[in-house]
Amino acid sequence: RGGCEPVGALVTALESTGMLPIDLNLTNEPLGKAGGAALAELLFEDRSVTVLKLESTELFDQGFDSVCQALERHPSVFRLDAGYNGLRATKPLARLLELSTSLLCADISGNSFGPSLLGWSPLVPLAEALASERCRLQLLQLGNSDIGARGVEALADGLRGNTSVRHLVLDENKLTQRAAPALARLLATNTSLTSLDLRYNALADAGVSALAPALRENTSLGCLVLWANKFAAGGAEALAGALCANGSLEVLDVGANALGFEGATAFKQALGENPKLHTLGMASCALGPEGIIAVAEALEGNPRLRRLDLRRNEIGLAGLMALAAAVRNNDRLQDLLLDAPSAHSAPEGADGTEGAGRELGADAAAAGGAVA
């Protein structure tokens, strides 16, 4: 066990204190396959570790398999981070999910789970474990893993009857409209998922539009992140239409998509009709002054919205004036995030050092002064 330097240090700590650290962080330590096996020996004896961080430790499938076997009967590890380890198989984690009584959070982002040449997805074993009644996992992170549409299909199958997973992160997977039907099926059939993170994919208008009917009927999802998905007004209109009927969504981020004035107008109606949405991200959406005015009109008197991000949208004086009027008639909004004025456009006496994302009070004061 002492042949691997990081694990050797753990052996020393175990011998002197009789226990391993509760939060065991070996991130970026070059454990390799042998180190994974040595760590597994310690974990077989351990009863204290609750968080195990193994990101970028060069475990590969063999080393990860050793660790997962050791965790199958471990009484206290509830979080396992194993991202960026060159993994290609999910069978070790799948077996762990069916046997562990403590594991609640698993991060296997940054590995390679793309489909085979014949179209088979490595996520199938994992999906089968997710479908098991013995699975207790609540958070699954699969970002930047090249899962493709086949991987999403497998996950949708596995999560159809799953009642434990609450949070699913599928960011940076280059998912296109081909993955949208499976995502829609997931939203239509799963009744326990509360947050879905799809940031930095490429669903585009067609993909977002395909999600809209399922989102309209979904009753469990509270948070949806669609940041940087390459959709514009068409997708925004479909999404806004779904929001008018959805009764569960509380947080929505559509930032870094070119929604424009048309998209802002669509959301204006949705903000008036959706019963629960309290946080909306619309940063970098090319709204322009006219779009900002449309959002401001929806904001005025809105009893639910508490946080609104409008940074990087070229608000202009007209937009700023509209927002100032809106916040004067809205006593529920807590955070309005806007860009700070640039140094060359700041009024005389301003130092121009204030960063983006100022609190509502400062924004409203600045805007109110302009109107006055």
XYZ file of C-alpha atoms in Angstrom:
372
model
C 0.000 0.000 0.000
C 2.922 2.339 0.552
C 4.145 1.955 -3.038
C 1.966 4.891 -4.132
C 3.117 8.105 -2.454
C -0.332 9.711 -1.883
C -1.734 6.445 -0.526
C 1.402 5.916 1.554
C 0.696 9.217 3.289
C -2.823 8.007 4.025
C -1.430 4.785 5.530
C 0.705 6.880 7.864
C -2.296 8.992 8.867
C -4.396 5.872 9.422
C -1.744 4.304 11.617
C -1.361 7.456 13.738
C -5.013 8.466 14.121
C -6.875 5.254 13.443
C -9.039 6.890 10.778
C -8.950 8.506 7.333
C -10.000 12.140 6.718
C -13.764 12.604 6.521
C -13.273 14.635 3.330
C -10.658 12.645 1.415
C -9.366 14.824 -1.428
C -6.854 13.243 -3.820
C -7.689 15.440 -6.809
C -4.833 15.656 -9.364
C -2.750 13.043 -7.529
C -1.386 10.557 -10.120
C -2.737 7.434 -8.438
C -2.958 5.297 -11.539
C -4.342 1.763 -11.530
C -1.999 0.575 -8.780
C -2.851 3.548 -6.612
C -6.536 2.855 -7.110
C -6.056 -0.712 -5.871
C -4.016 0.499 -2.873
C -6.655 3.089 -2.002
C -9.310 0.386 -2.231
C -7.491 -1.645 0.435
C -7.679 1.294 2.811
C -11.338 1.913 2.032
C -12.173 -1.704 2.835
C -10.945 -1.025 6.377
C -12.336 2.516 6.698
C -15.566 3.655 8.336
C -15.057 7.442 8.452
C -14.771 8.895 4.914
C -17.919 10.640 3.701
C -16.617 12.536 0.637
C -14.157 10.954 -1.792
C -12.631 13.278 -4.405
C -10.690 11.444 -7.119
C -10.911 13.849 -10.048
C -7.988 13.647 -12.499
C -6.158 10.839 -10.704
C -5.436 8.662 -13.776
C -7.463 5.748 -12.425
C -8.808 4.544 -15.764
C -11.369 1.732 -15.717
C -9.269 -0.760 -13.752
C -8.400 1.606 -10.902
C -11.954 2.938 -10.733
C -13.291 -0.618 -10.573
C -11.089 -1.313 -7.534
C -12.358 1.799 -5.743
C -15.996 1.035 -6.539
C -15.668 -2.499 -5.195
C -14.325 -1.112 -1.928
C -17.226 1.330 -1.683
C -19.944 -1.257 -2.261
C -20.140 -2.001 1.480
C -18.718 1.273 2.762
C -21.079 2.699 5.385
C -20.545 6.438 5.021
C -19.309 7.678 1.609
C -22.174 9.723 0.188
C -20.258 11.671 -2.483
C -17.881 10.301 -5.112
C -16.077 12.560 -7.599
C -14.302 10.587 -10.327
C -14.283 12.999 -13.243
C -11.541 13.168 -15.856
C -10.093 9.714 -15.243
C -10.129 8.253 -18.738
C -13.146 6.093 -17.923
C -14.993 4.338 -20.717
C -17.102 1.834 -18.777
C -19.929 2.478 -16.314
C -20.344 -1.074 -14.996
C -18.296 -0.412 -11.811
C -20.470 2.568 -10.885
C -23.624 0.705 -11.891
C -22.782 -2.147 -9.532
C -21.954 0.360 -6.790
C -25.323 2.120 -7.164
C -27.170 -1.151 -6.651
C -25.163 -2.198 -3.585
C -24.286 1.007 -1.725
C -26.574 2.170 1.053
C -24.839 5.544 1.429
C -23.899 6.941 -2.005
C -26.054 9.941 -2.927
C -23.873 11.999 -5.311
C -21.723 10.816 -8.208
C -19.684 12.945 -10.612
C -18.151 11.133 -13.573
C -17.862 14.151 -15.860
C -15.029 14.538 -18.332
C -14.784 10.861 -19.249
C -15.478 9.240 -22.612
C -18.888 7.617 -22.795
C -19.580 8.024 -26.495
C -21.446 5.254 -28.345
C -19.621 2.388 -30.053
C -19.404 2.044 -33.827
C -22.486 -0.174 -33.632
C -24.387 2.489 -31.703
C -24.301 0.878 -28.243
C -23.977 3.368 -25.395
C -21.632 2.693 -22.443
C -24.305 4.304 -20.278
C -26.642 1.303 -20.631
C -25.309 -0.500 -17.509
C -25.569 2.739 -15.543
C -29.116 3.275 -16.796
C -30.095 -0.232 -15.707
C -28.773 0.515 -12.212
C -30.720 3.777 -12.116
C -33.852 1.789 -12.860
C -33.236 -0.459 -9.865
C -35.329 0.037 -6.736
C -32.103 -0.252 -4.736
C -30.610 2.905 -6.281
C -30.440 5.798 -3.806
C -28.487 8.279 -5.921
C -29.785 11.851 -5.838
C -27.221 13.748 -7.975
C -25.631 12.505 -11.206
C -23.108 14.640 -13.088
C -22.187 13.552 -16.621
C -20.868 16.755 -18.128
C -18.379 16.858 -20.991
C -18.615 13.110 -21.560
C -19.614 12.873 -25.226
C -22.707 10.857 -24.313
C -24.582 11.683 -27.538
C -28.236 11.058 -28.285
C -27.859 7.322 -27.567
C -26.574 8.101 -24.104
C -29.534 10.377 -23.404
C -31.877 7.644 -24.636
C -30.309 5.195 -22.179
C -30.638 7.684 -19.325
C -34.272 8.375 -20.203
C -34.968 4.634 -20.046
C -33.195 4.255 -16.710
C -34.812 7.276 -15.106
C -38.340 6.526 -16.290
C -39.367 4.953 -13.001
C -36.524 6.253 -10.850
C -37.691 8.111 -7.741
C -34.351 8.981 -6.123
C -32.437 11.140 -8.638
C -33.248 14.797 -8.132
C -30.469 16.547 -10.043
C -29.068 15.638 -13.460
C -26.164 17.535 -15.044
C -25.500 16.955 -18.767
C -23.555 20.108 -19.655
C -20.989 20.346 -22.461
C -22.037 17.183 -24.287
C -22.634 18.749 -27.716
C -26.222 17.527 -27.584
C -28.214 18.556 -30.655
C -31.861 18.282 -31.660
C -31.267 14.531 -32.113
C -31.128 14.212 -28.333
C -34.254 16.322 -27.795
C -36.853 13.512 -28.158
C -35.105 11.497 -25.437
C -34.849 14.559 -23.201
C -38.544 15.223 -23.781
C -39.344 11.617 -22.897
C -37.330 11.998 -19.709
C -39.341 15.080 -18.719
C -42.597 13.404 -19.645
C -42.072 10.129 -17.764
C -39.919 10.973 -14.740
C -41.809 12.453 -11.791
C -39.001 13.135 -9.299
C -36.300 15.086 -11.177
C -36.162 18.646 -9.837
C -33.215 20.143 -11.768
C -31.792 19.572 -15.240
C -28.602 21.315 -16.370
C -28.100 21.360 -20.152
C -25.757 24.337 -20.453
C -23.256 24.502 -23.325
C -25.023 22.104 -25.667
C -26.484 22.783 -29.123
C -30.200 22.001 -28.982
C -31.028 24.991 -31.210
C -34.602 26.108 -31.959
C -35.736 22.662 -33.084
C -34.415 20.932 -29.979
C -35.849 23.428 -27.511
C -39.169 23.357 -29.350
C -39.201 19.555 -29.004
C -38.773 19.895 -25.219
C -41.616 22.374 -24.845
C -44.639 19.974 -24.907
C -43.069 17.766 -22.206
C -42.150 20.812 -20.125
C -45.731 22.002 -20.392
C -46.943 18.809 -18.691
C -44.045 18.214 -16.276
C -44.943 18.699 -12.612
C -41.634 18.102 -10.792
C -38.878 20.111 -12.501
C -38.004 23.227 -10.551
C -34.783 24.328 -12.290
C -33.840 24.216 -15.982
C -30.542 25.551 -17.326
C -30.332 26.104 -21.101
C -27.407 28.535 -21.146
C -25.593 28.654 -24.520
C -27.706 26.198 -26.519
C -27.699 28.079 -29.833
C -31.416 28.815 -29.975
C -33.110 32.071 -30.862
C -36.625 33.495 -31.042
C -38.211 30.276 -32.326
C -37.015 28.246 -29.367
C -37.813 31.093 -26.983
C -41.395 31.282 -28.211
C -41.886 27.529 -27.740
C -40.315 27.653 -24.298
C -42.371 30.663 -23.255
C -45.537 28.906 -24.400
C -44.662 25.945 -22.184
C -44.035 28.276 -19.240
C -47.551 29.621 -19.530
C -48.846 26.139 -18.671
C -46.064 24.783 -16.439
C -46.775 24.962 -12.719
C -43.500 23.753 -11.171
C -40.555 25.630 -12.725
C -38.995 28.160 -10.358
C -35.559 28.807 -11.909
C -34.841 29.178 -15.644
C -31.607 30.254 -17.323
C -31.788 30.954 -21.066
C -28.698 33.172 -21.154
C -26.165 33.259 -24.005
C -28.825 32.532 -26.629
C -29.761 35.121 -29.264
C -33.383 35.621 -28.201
C -33.650 39.212 -29.418
C -36.733 41.384 -29.179
C -39.041 38.590 -30.373
C -37.840 36.235 -27.662
C -38.190 38.923 -25.003
C -41.748 39.603 -26.123
C -42.586 35.902 -25.843
C -41.251 35.788 -22.293
C -43.252 38.881 -21.422
C -46.459 36.884 -21.679
C -44.966 33.865 -19.920
C -43.864 35.950 -16.940
C -47.394 37.189 -16.575
C -48.939 33.726 -16.572
C -46.414 31.362 -14.959
C -47.367 30.859 -11.300
C -43.985 29.958 -9.750
C -40.968 31.277 -11.685
C -38.890 33.424 -9.329
C -35.450 33.434 -11.003
C -34.815 34.169 -14.684
C -31.419 34.381 -16.377
C -31.379 36.353 -19.653
C -27.775 37.542 -19.770
C -26.147 37.847 -23.213
C -29.430 37.381 -25.080
C -29.099 40.294 -27.552
C -32.328 41.777 -26.183
C -31.462 45.386 -27.020
C -33.409 48.353 -25.611
C -36.716 47.218 -27.133
C -36.381 43.757 -25.648
C -35.454 45.204 -22.265
C -38.565 47.393 -22.386
C -40.691 44.285 -23.020
C -39.129 42.524 -20.032
C -39.587 45.643 -17.902
C -43.281 45.728 -18.749
C -43.583 42.128 -17.545
C -41.602 42.942 -14.418
C -43.838 45.806 -13.324
C -46.163 44.533 -10.630
C -44.986 40.912 -11.025
C -45.573 39.303 -7.610
C -43.292 36.305 -8.083
C -39.996 37.258 -9.766
C -37.225 37.823 -7.235
C -34.047 37.611 -9.327
C -33.468 38.738 -12.925
C -30.156 38.726 -14.804
C -29.988 41.117 -17.770
C -26.247 41.631 -18.048
C -24.534 42.076 -21.424
C -27.646 43.127 -23.322
C -26.961 46.724 -24.472
C -29.827 48.096 -22.418
C -29.545 51.709 -23.523
C -31.115 54.723 -21.839
C -34.649 53.779 -22.906
C -34.266 50.309 -21.437
C -32.786 51.685 -18.226
C -35.667 54.112 -17.826
C -38.194 51.315 -18.362
C -36.484 49.170 -15.736
C -36.399 52.070 -13.288
C -40.144 52.545 -13.661
C -40.735 48.806 -13.299
C -38.758 48.370 -10.085
C -40.555 51.305 -8.503
C -43.754 49.313 -8.918
C -42.350 45.969 -7.847
C -41.710 45.309 -4.168
C -40.810 41.621 -4.565
C -37.718 41.813 -6.783
C -34.564 41.339 -4.738
C -31.772 41.167 -7.355
C -31.627 42.890 -10.719
C -28.285 42.176 -12.342
C -27.078 44.771 -14.854
C -23.716 45.763 -16.279
C -21.921 48.634 -14.616
C -21.572 51.733 -16.838
C -18.347 51.789 -18.841
C -15.752 54.355 -17.804
C -16.213 56.486 -20.926
C -19.994 56.629 -20.546
C -20.210 57.038 -16.785
C -21.604 60.360 -15.553
C -19.155 62.904 -14.233
C -17.921 61.976 -10.785
C -18.448 58.188 -11.228
C -15.313 56.130 -10.742
C -16.376 53.359 -13.100
C -14.966 50.665 -10.807
C -18.230 48.975 -9.879
C -18.448 45.453 -11.343
C -21.249 43.775 -13.237
C -24.110 42.272 -11.308
C -24.816 45.071 -8.847
C -27.522 44.599 -6.256
C -31.056 45.799 -6.907
C -30.801 48.793 -4.617
C -27.821 50.282 -6.448
C -29.345 49.540 -9.852
C -32.680 51.058 -8.966
C -31.035 54.127 -7.481
C -28.927 54.691 -10.579
C -31.862 54.136 -12.913
C -34.173 56.268 -10.816
C -31.718 59.112 -10.927
C -31.649 58.946 -14.698
C -35.427 59.094 -14.893
C -35.688 61.899 -12.413
